[in-house]
PDB file of C-alpha atoms in Angstrom:
ATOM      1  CA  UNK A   1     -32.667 -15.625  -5.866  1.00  0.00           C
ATOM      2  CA  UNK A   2     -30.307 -13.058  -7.567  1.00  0.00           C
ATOM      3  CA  UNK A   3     -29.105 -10.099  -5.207  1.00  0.00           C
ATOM      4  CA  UNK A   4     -28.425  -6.537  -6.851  1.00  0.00           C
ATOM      5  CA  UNK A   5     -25.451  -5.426  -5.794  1.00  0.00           C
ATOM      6  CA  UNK A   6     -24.116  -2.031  -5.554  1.00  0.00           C
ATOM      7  CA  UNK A   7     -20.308  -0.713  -4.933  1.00  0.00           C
ATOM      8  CA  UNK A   8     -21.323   2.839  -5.605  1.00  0.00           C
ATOM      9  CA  UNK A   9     -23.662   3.304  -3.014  1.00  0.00           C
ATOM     10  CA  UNK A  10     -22.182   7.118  -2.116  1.00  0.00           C
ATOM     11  CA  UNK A  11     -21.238   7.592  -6.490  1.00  0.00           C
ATOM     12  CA  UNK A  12     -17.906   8.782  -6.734  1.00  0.00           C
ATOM     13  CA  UNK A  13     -17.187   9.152  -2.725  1.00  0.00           C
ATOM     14  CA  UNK A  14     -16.109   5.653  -2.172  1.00  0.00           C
ATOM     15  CA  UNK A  15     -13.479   5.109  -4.910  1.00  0.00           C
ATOM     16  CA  UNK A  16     -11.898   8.526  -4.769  1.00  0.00           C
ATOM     17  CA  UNK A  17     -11.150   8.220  -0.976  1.00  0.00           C
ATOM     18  CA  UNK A  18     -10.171   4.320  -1.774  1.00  0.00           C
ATOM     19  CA  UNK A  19      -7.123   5.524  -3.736  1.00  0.00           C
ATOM     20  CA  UNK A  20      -6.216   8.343  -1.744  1.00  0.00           C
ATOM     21  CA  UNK A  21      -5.721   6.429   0.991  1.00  0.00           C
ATOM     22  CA  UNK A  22      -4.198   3.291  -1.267  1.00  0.00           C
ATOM     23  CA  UNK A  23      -1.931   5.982  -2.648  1.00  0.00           C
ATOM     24  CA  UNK A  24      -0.869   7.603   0.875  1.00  0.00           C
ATOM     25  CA  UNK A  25       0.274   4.219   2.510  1.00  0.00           C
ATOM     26  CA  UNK A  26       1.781   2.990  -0.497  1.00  0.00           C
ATOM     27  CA  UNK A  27       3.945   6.307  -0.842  1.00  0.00           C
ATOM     28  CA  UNK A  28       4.694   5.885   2.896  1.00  0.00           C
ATOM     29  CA  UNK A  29       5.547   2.529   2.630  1.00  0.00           C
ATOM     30  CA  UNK A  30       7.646   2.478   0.114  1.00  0.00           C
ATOM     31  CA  UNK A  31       9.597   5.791   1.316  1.00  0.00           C
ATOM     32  CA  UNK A  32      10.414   3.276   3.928  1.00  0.00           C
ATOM     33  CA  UNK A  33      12.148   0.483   2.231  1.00  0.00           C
ATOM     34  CA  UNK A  34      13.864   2.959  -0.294  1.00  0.00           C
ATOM     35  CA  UNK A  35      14.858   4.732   2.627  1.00  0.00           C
ATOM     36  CA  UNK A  36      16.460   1.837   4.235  1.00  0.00           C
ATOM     37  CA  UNK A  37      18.187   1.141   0.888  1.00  0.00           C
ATOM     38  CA  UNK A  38      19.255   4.934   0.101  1.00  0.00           C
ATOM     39  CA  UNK A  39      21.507   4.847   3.698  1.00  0.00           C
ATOM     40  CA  UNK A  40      23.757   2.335   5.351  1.00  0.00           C
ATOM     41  CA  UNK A  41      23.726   3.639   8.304  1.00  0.00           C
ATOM     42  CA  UNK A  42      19.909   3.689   8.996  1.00  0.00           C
ATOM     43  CA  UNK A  43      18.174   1.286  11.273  1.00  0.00           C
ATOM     44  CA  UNK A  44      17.465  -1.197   8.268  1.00  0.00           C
ATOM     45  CA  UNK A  45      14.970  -3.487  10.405  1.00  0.00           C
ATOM     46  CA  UNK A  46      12.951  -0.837  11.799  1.00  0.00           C
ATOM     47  CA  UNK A  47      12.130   1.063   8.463  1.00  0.00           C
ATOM     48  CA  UNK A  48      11.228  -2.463   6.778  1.00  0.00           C
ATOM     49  CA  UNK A  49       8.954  -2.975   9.441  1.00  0.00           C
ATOM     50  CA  UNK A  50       7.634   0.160   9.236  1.00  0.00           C
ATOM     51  CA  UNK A  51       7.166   0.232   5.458  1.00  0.00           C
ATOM     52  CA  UNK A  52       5.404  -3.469   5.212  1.00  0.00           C
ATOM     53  CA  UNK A  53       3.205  -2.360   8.205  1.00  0.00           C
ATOM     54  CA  UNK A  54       2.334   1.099   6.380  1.00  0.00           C
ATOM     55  CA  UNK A  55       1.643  -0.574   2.933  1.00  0.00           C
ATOM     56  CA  UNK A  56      -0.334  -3.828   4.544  1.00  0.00           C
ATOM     57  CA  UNK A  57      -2.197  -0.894   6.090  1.00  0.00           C
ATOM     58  CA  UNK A  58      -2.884   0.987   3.291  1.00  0.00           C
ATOM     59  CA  UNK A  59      -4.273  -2.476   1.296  1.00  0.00           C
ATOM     60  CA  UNK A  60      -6.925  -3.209   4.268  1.00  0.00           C
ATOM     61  CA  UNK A  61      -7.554   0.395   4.979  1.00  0.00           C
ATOM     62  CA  UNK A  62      -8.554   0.752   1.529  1.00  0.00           C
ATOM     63  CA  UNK A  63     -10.408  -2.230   0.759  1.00  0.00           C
ATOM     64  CA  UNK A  64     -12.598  -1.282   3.786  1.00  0.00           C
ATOM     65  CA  UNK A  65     -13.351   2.408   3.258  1.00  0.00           C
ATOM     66  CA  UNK A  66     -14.250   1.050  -0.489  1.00  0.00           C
ATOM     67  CA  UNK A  67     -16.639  -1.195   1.547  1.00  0.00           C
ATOM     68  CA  UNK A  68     -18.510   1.384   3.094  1.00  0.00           C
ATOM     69  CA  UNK A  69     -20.154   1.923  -0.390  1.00  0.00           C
ATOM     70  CA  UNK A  70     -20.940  -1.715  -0.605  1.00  0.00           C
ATOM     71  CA  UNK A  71     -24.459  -2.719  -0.666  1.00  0.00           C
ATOM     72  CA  UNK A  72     -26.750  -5.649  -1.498  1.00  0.00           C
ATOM     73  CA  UNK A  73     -30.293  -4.257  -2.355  1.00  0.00           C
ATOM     74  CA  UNK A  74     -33.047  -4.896   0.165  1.00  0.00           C
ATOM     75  CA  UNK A  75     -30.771  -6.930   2.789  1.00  0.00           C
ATOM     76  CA  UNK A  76     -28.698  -6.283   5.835  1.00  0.00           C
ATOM     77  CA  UNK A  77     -25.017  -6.622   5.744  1.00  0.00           C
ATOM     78  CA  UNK A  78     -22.397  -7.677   8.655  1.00  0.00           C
ATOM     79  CA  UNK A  79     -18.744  -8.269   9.150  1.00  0.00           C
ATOM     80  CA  UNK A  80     -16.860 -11.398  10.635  1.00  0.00           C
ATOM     81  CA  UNK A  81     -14.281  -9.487  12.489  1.00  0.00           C
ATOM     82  CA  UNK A  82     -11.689 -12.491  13.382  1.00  0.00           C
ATOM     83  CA  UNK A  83     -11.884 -12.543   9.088  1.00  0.00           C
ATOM     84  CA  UNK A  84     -11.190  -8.808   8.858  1.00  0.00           C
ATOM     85  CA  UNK A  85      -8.383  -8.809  11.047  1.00  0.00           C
ATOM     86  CA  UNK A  86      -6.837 -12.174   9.566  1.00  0.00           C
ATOM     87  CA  UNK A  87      -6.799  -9.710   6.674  1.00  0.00           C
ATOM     88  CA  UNK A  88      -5.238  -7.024   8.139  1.00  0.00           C
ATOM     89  CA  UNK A  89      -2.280  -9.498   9.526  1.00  0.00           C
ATOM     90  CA  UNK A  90      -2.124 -11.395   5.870  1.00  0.00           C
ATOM     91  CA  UNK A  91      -1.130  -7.909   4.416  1.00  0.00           C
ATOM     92  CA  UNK A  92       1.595  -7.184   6.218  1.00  0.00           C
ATOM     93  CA  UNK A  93       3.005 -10.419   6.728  1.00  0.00           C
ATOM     94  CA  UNK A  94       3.227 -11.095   2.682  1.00  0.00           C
ATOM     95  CA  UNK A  95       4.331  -7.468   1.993  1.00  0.00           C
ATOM     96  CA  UNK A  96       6.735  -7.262   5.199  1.00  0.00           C
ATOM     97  CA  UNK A  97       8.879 -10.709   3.655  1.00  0.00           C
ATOM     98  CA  UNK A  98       9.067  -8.964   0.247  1.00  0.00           C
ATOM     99  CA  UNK A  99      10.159  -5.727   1.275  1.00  0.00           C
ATOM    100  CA  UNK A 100      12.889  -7.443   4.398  1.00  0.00           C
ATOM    101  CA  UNK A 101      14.555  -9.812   1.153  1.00  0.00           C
ATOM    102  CA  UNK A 102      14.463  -6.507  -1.022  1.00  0.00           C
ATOM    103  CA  UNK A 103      16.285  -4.609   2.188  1.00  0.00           C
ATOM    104  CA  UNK A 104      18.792  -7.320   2.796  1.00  0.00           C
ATOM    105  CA  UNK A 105      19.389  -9.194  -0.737  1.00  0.00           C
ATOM    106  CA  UNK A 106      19.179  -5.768  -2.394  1.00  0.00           C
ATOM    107  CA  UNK A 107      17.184  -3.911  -5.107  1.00  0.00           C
ATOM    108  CA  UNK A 108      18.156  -7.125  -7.634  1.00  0.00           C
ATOM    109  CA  UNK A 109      15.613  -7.702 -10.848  1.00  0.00           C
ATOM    110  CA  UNK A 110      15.020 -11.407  -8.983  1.00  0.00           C
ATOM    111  CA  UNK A 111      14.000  -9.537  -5.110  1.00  0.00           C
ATOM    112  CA  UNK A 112      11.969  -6.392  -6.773  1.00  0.00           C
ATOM    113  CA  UNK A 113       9.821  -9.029  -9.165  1.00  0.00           C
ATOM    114  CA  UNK A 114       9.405 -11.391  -6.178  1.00  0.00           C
ATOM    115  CA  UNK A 115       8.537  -8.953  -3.519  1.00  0.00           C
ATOM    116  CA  UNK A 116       6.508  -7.400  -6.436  1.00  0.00           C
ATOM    117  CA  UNK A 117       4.526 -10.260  -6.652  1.00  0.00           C
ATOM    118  CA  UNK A 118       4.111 -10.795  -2.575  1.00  0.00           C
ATOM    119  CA  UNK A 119       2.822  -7.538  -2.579  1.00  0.00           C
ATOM    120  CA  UNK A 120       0.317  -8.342  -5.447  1.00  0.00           C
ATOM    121  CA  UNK A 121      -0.930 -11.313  -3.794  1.00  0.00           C
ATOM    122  CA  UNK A 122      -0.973  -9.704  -0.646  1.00  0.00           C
ATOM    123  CA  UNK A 123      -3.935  -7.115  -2.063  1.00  0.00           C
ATOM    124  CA  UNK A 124      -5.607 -10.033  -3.775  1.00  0.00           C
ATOM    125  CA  UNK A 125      -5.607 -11.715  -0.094  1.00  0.00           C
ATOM    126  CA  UNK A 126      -6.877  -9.024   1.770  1.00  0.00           C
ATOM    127  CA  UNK A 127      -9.328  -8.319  -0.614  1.00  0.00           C
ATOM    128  CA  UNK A 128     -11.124 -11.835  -1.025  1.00  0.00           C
ATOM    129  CA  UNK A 129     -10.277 -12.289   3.176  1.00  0.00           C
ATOM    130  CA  UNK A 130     -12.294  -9.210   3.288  1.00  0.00           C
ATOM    131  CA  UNK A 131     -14.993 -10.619   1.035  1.00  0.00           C
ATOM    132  CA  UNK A 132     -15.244 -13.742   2.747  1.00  0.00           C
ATOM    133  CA  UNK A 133     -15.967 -11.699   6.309  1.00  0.00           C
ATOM    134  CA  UNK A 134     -19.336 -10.542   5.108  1.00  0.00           C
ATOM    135  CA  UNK A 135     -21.965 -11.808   6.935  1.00  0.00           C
ATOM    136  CA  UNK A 136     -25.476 -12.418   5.324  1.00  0.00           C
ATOM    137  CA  UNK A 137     -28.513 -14.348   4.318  1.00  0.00           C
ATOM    138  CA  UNK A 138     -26.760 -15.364   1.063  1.00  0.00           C
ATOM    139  CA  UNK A 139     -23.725 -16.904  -0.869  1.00  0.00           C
ATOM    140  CA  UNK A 140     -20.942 -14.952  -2.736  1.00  0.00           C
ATOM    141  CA  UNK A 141     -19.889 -16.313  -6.130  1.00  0.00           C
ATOM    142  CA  UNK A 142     -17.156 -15.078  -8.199  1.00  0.00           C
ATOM    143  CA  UNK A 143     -16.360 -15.448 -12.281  1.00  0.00           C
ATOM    144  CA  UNK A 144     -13.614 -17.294 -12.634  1.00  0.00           C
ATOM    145  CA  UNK A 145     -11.730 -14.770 -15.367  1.00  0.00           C
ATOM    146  CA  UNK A 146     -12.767 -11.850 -13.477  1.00  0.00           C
ATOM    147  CA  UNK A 147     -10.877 -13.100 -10.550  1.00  0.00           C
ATOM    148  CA  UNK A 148      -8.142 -13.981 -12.645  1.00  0.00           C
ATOM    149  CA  UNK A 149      -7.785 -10.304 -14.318  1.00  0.00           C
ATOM    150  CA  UNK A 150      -8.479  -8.768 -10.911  1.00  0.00           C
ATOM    151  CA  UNK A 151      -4.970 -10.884  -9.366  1.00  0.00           C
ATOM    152  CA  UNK A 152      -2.963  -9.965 -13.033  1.00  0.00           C
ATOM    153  CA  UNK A 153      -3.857  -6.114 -12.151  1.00  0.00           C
ATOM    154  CA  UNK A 154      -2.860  -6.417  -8.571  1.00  0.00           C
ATOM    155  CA  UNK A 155       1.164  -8.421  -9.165  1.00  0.00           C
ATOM    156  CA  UNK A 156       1.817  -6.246 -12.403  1.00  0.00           C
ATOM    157  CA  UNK A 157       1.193  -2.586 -11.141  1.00  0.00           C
ATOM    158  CA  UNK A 158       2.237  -3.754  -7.337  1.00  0.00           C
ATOM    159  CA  UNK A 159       5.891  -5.052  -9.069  1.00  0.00           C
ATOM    160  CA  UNK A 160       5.912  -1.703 -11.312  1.00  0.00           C
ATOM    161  CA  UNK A 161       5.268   0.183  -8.629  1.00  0.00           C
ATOM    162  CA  UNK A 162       8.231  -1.189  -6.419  1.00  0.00           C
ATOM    163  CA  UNK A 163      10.705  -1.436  -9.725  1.00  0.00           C
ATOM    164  CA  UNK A 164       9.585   2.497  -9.956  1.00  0.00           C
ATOM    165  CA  UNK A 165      10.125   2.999  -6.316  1.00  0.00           C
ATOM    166  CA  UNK A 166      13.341   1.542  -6.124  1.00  0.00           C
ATOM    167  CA  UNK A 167      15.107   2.151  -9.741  1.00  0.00           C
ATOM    168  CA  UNK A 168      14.433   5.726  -9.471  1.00  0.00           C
ATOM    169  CA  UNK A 169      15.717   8.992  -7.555  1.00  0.00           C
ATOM    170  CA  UNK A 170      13.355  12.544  -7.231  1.00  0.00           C
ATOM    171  CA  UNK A 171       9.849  13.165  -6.830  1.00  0.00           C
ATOM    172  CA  UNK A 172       8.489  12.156 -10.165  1.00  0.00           C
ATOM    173  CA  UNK A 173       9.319   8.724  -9.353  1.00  0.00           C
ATOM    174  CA  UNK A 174       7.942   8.263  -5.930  1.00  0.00           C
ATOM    175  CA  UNK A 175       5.111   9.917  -7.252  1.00  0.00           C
ATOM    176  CA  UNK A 176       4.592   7.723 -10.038  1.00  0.00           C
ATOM    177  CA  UNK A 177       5.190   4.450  -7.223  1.00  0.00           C
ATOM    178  CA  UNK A 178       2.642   5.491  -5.069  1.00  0.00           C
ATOM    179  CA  UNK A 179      -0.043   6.022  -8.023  1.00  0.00           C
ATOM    180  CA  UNK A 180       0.576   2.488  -9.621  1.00  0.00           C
ATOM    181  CA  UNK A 181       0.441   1.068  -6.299  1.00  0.00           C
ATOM    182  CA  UNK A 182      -3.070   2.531  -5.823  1.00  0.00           C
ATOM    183  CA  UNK A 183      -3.752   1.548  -9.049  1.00  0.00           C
ATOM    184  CA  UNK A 184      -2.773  -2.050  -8.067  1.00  0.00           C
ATOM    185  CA  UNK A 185      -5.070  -1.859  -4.527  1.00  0.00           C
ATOM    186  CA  UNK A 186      -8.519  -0.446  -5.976  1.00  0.00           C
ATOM    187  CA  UNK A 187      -7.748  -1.923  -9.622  1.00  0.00           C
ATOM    188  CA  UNK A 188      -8.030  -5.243  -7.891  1.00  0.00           C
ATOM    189  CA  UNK A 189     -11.139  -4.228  -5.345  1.00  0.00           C
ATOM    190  CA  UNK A 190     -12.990  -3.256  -8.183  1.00  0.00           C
ATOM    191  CA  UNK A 191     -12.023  -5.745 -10.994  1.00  0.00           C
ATOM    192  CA  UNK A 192     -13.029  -8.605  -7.755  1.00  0.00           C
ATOM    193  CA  UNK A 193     -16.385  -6.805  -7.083  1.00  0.00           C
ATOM    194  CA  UNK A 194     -17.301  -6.950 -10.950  1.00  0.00           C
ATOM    195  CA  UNK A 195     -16.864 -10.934 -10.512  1.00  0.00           C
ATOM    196  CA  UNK A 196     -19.132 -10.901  -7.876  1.00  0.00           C
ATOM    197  CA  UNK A 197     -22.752 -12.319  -7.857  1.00  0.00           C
ATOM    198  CA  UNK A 198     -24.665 -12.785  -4.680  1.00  0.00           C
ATOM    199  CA  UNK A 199     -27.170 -15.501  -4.493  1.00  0.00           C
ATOM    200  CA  UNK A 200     -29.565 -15.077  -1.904  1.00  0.00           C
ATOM    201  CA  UNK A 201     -30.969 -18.059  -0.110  1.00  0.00           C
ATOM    202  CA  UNK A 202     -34.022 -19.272   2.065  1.00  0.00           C
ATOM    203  CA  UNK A 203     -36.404 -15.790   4.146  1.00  0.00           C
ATOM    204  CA  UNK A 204     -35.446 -12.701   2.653  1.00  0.00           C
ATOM    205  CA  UNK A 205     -38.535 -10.986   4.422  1.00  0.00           C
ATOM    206  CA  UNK A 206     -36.688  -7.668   5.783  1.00  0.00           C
ATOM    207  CA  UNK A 207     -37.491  -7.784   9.119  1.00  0.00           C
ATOM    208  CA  UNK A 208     -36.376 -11.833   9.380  1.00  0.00           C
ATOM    209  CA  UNK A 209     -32.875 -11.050   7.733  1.00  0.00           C
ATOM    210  CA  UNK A 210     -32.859  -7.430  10.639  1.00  0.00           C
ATOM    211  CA  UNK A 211     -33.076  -9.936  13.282  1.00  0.00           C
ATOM    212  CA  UNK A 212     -30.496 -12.041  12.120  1.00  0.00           C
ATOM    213  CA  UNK A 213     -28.066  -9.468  10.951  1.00  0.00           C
ATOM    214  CA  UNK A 214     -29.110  -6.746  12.801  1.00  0.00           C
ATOM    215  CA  UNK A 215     -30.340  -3.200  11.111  1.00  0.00           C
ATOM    216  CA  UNK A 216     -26.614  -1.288  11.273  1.00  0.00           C
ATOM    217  CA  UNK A 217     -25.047   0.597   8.049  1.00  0.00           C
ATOM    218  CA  UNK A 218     -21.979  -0.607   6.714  1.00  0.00           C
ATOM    219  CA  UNK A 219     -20.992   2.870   7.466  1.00  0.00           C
ATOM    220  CA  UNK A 220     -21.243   2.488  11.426  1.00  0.00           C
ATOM    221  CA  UNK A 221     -20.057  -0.975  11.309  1.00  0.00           C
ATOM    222  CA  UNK A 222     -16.957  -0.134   9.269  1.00  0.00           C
ATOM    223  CA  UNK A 223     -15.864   3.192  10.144  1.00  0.00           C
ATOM    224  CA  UNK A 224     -14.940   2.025  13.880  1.00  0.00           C
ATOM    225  CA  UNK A 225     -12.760  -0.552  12.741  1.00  0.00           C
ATOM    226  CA  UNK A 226     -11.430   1.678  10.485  1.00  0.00           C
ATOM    227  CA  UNK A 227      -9.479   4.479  13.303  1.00  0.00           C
ATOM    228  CA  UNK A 228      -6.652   2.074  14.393  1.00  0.00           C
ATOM    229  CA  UNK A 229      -5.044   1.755  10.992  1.00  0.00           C
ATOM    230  CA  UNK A 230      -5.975   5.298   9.820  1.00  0.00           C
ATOM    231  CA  UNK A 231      -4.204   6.598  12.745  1.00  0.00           C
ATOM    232  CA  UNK A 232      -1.311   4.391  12.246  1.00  0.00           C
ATOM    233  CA  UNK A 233      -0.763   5.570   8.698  1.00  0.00           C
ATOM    234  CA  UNK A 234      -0.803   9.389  10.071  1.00  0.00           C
ATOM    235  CA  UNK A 235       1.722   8.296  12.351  1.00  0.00           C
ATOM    236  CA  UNK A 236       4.055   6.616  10.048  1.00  0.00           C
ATOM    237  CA  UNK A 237       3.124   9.961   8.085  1.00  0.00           C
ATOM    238  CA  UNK A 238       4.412  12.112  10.944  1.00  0.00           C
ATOM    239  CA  UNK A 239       7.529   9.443  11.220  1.00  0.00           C
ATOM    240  CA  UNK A 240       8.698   9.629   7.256  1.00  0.00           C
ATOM    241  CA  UNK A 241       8.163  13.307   7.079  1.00  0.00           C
ATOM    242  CA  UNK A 242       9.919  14.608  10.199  1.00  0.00           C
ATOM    243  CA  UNK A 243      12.894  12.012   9.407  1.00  0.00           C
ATOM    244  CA  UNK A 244      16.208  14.548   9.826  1.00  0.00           C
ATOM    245  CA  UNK A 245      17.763  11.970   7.286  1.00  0.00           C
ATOM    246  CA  UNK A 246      15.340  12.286   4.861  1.00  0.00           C
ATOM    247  CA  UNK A 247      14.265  16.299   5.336  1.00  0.00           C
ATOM    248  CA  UNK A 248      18.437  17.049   5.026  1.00  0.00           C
ATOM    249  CA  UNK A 249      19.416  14.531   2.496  1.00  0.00           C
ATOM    250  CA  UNK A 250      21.712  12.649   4.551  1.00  0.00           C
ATOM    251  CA  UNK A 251      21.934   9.420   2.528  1.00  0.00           C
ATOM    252  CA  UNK A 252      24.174   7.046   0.622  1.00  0.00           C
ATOM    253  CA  UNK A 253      21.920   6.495  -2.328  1.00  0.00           C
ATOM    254  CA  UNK A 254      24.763   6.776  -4.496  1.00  0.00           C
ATOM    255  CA  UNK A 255      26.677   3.482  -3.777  1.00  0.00           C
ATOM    256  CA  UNK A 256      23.276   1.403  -2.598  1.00  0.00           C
ATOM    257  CA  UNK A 257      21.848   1.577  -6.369  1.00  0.00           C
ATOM    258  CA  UNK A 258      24.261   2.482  -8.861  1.00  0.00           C
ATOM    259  CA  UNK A 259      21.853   1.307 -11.249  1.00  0.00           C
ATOM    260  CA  UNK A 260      19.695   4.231 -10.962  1.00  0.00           C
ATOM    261  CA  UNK A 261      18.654   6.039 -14.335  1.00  0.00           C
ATOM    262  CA  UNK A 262      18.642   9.956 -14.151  1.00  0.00           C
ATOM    263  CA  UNK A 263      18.692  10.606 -17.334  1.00  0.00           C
ATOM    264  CA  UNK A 264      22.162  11.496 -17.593  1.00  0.00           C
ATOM    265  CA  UNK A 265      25.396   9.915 -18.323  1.00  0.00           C
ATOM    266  CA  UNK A 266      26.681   8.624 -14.835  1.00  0.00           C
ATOM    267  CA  UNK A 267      29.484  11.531 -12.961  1.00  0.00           C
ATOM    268  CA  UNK A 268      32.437  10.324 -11.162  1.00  0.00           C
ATOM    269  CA  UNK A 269      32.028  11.000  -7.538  1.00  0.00           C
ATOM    270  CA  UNK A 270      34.139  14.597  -6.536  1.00  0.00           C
ATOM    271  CA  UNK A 271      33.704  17.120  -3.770  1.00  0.00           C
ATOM    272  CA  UNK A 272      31.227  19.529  -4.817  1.00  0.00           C
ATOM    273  CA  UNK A 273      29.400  22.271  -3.150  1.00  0.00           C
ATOM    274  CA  UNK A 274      26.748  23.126  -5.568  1.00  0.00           C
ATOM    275  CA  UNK A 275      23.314  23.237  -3.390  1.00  0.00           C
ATOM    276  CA  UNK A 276      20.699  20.408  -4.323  1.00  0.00           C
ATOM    277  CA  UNK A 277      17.040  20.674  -4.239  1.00  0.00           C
ATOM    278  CA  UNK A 278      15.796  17.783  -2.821  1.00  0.00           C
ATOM    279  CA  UNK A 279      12.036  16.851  -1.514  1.00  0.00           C
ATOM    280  CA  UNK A 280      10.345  15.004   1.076  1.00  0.00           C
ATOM    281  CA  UNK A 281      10.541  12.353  -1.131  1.00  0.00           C
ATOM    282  CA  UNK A 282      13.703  12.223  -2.376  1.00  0.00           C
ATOM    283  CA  UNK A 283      16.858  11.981  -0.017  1.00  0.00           C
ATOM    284  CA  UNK A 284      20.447  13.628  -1.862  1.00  0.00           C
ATOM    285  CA  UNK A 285      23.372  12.130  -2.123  1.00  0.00           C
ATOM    286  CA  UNK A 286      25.902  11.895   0.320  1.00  0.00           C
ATOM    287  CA  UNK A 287      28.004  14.386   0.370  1.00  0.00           C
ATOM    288  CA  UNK A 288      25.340  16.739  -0.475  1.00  0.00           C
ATOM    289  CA  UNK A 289      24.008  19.533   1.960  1.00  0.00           C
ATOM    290  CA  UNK A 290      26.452  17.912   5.029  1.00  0.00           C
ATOM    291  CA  UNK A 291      28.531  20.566   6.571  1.00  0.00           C
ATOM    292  CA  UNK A 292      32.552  20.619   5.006  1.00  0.00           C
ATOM    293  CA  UNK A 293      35.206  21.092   7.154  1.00  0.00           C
ATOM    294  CA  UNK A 294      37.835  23.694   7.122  1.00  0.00           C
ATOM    295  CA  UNK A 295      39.842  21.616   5.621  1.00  0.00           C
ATOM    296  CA  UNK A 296      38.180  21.190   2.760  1.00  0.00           C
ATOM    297  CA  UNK A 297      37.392  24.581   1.518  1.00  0.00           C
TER     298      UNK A 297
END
């Protein structure tokens, strides 16, 4: 028997708050690494941890609060919770050894395409991980080119995003980062939940498959699991924002990634005092808005 299913169980609700929070880790993760790359003198270790942890976070945390909309008409619904931490794990251990040979081989076509694609198949992992923790009186199939556009979606905007992230200075372009990378988490959730097709098997008298699967909303069964990694992404929002290196601009961006693309013919470097807007996101050069000696004036 053929079971309707529904990923829009709250319309509009589900997906909206599935890309904010794809889009808040991802901008937090990747602050991170381009942090680490943007200074020499940071703690290089400890913001690559932080940034694959924040982004692997981000992946589950969003495939789950897209979850809560999930339903399967006129059945019961249950998570295998060994499964949906095994995701949680497989995220940030395929994103964390991308983003640690981006930090130490450098921002290089070969490590940003690689890592790119870790990071891609790290969302396609944690998504079908996630899929295959559902518990019910049923089996899940998938379409074969479904699943195949779902993992193309998920490597090319996960690789854009870190090319953006890394090849680029100023708020535009972590901007931009963080809203392909959402595009790459809930472009893939979705594209994988159009492939599915549940197949129902054996009792599916209500009351037989309550007993079995107890009577509990996704809602109530999700949302618990759900406070550990949203409170680890405000705290790694808390961390990244109240950085002194990255609120004053005290980084080395300059000679990390000459490459960079402003838009502008490339300036010799040369003492200059000219103040420097520069955001949250977006660390100044060195040099600029550090105190000058006497000397130099």
């Amino acid at each position: 028997m053929q079971g309707t299913v529904d990923g829009f169980a709250f319309g509009a609700v589900t997906p909206a708050a599935s890309y904010l929070v794809a889009c808040v880790g991802s901008a937090l993760g990747l602050r991170c690494v381009v942090r680490s790359l943007s200074n020499r003198q940071s703690w290089k270790p400890g913001w690559l941890a932080l940034g694959a942890a924040t982004i692997g976070c981000g992946i589950w945390t969003m495939h789950f609060v897209a979850m809560v909309g999930f339903r399967i008409q006129g059945i019961p619904i249950d998570y295998d919770s060994r499964l949906t931490s095994l995701g949680l794990v497989v995220a940030i251990v395929m994103v964390g050894i991308g983003v640690f040979a981006v930090g130490y081989r450098g921002a290089t076509p070969v490590t940003l395409t690689a890592a790119g694609i870790l990071a891609g198949l790290a969302v396609v992992a944690t998504h079908y991980t996630g899929m295959a923790a559902l518990q019910l009186n049923g089996s899940l199939e998938y379409d074969s080119l479904t699943v195949a556009a779902s993992v193309l979606i998920a490597v090319a905007a996960a690789t854009a995003a870190l090319w953006t992230a890394a090849s680029y200075r100023g708020f535009p372009a972590a901007l931009g980062a963080s809203l392909l990378m959402g595009v790459a988490l809930t472009g893939t959730h979705y594209t994988g939940m159009a492939a599915l097709s549940v197949h129902l098997r054996g009792a599916t008298d209500a009351s037989y498959m309550t007993g079995m699967y107890g009577n509990a909303s996704p809602a109530s069964i999700l949302l618990p699991m759900l406070i550990g990694p949203v409170v680890f992404l405000i705290l790694a929002g808390v961390v990244v924002m109240f950085d002194p290196q990255l609120v004053l601009g005290d980084g080395d961006w300059s000679r990390a990634n000459p490459r960079r693309r402003r838009g502008t013919a490339v300036v010799p470097q040369r003492p200059a005092h000219t103040p420097q807007t520069a955001s949250l996101f977006e660390p100044r050069d060195q040099g600029v808005g550090r105190h000058t000696s006497p000397r130099g004036r």
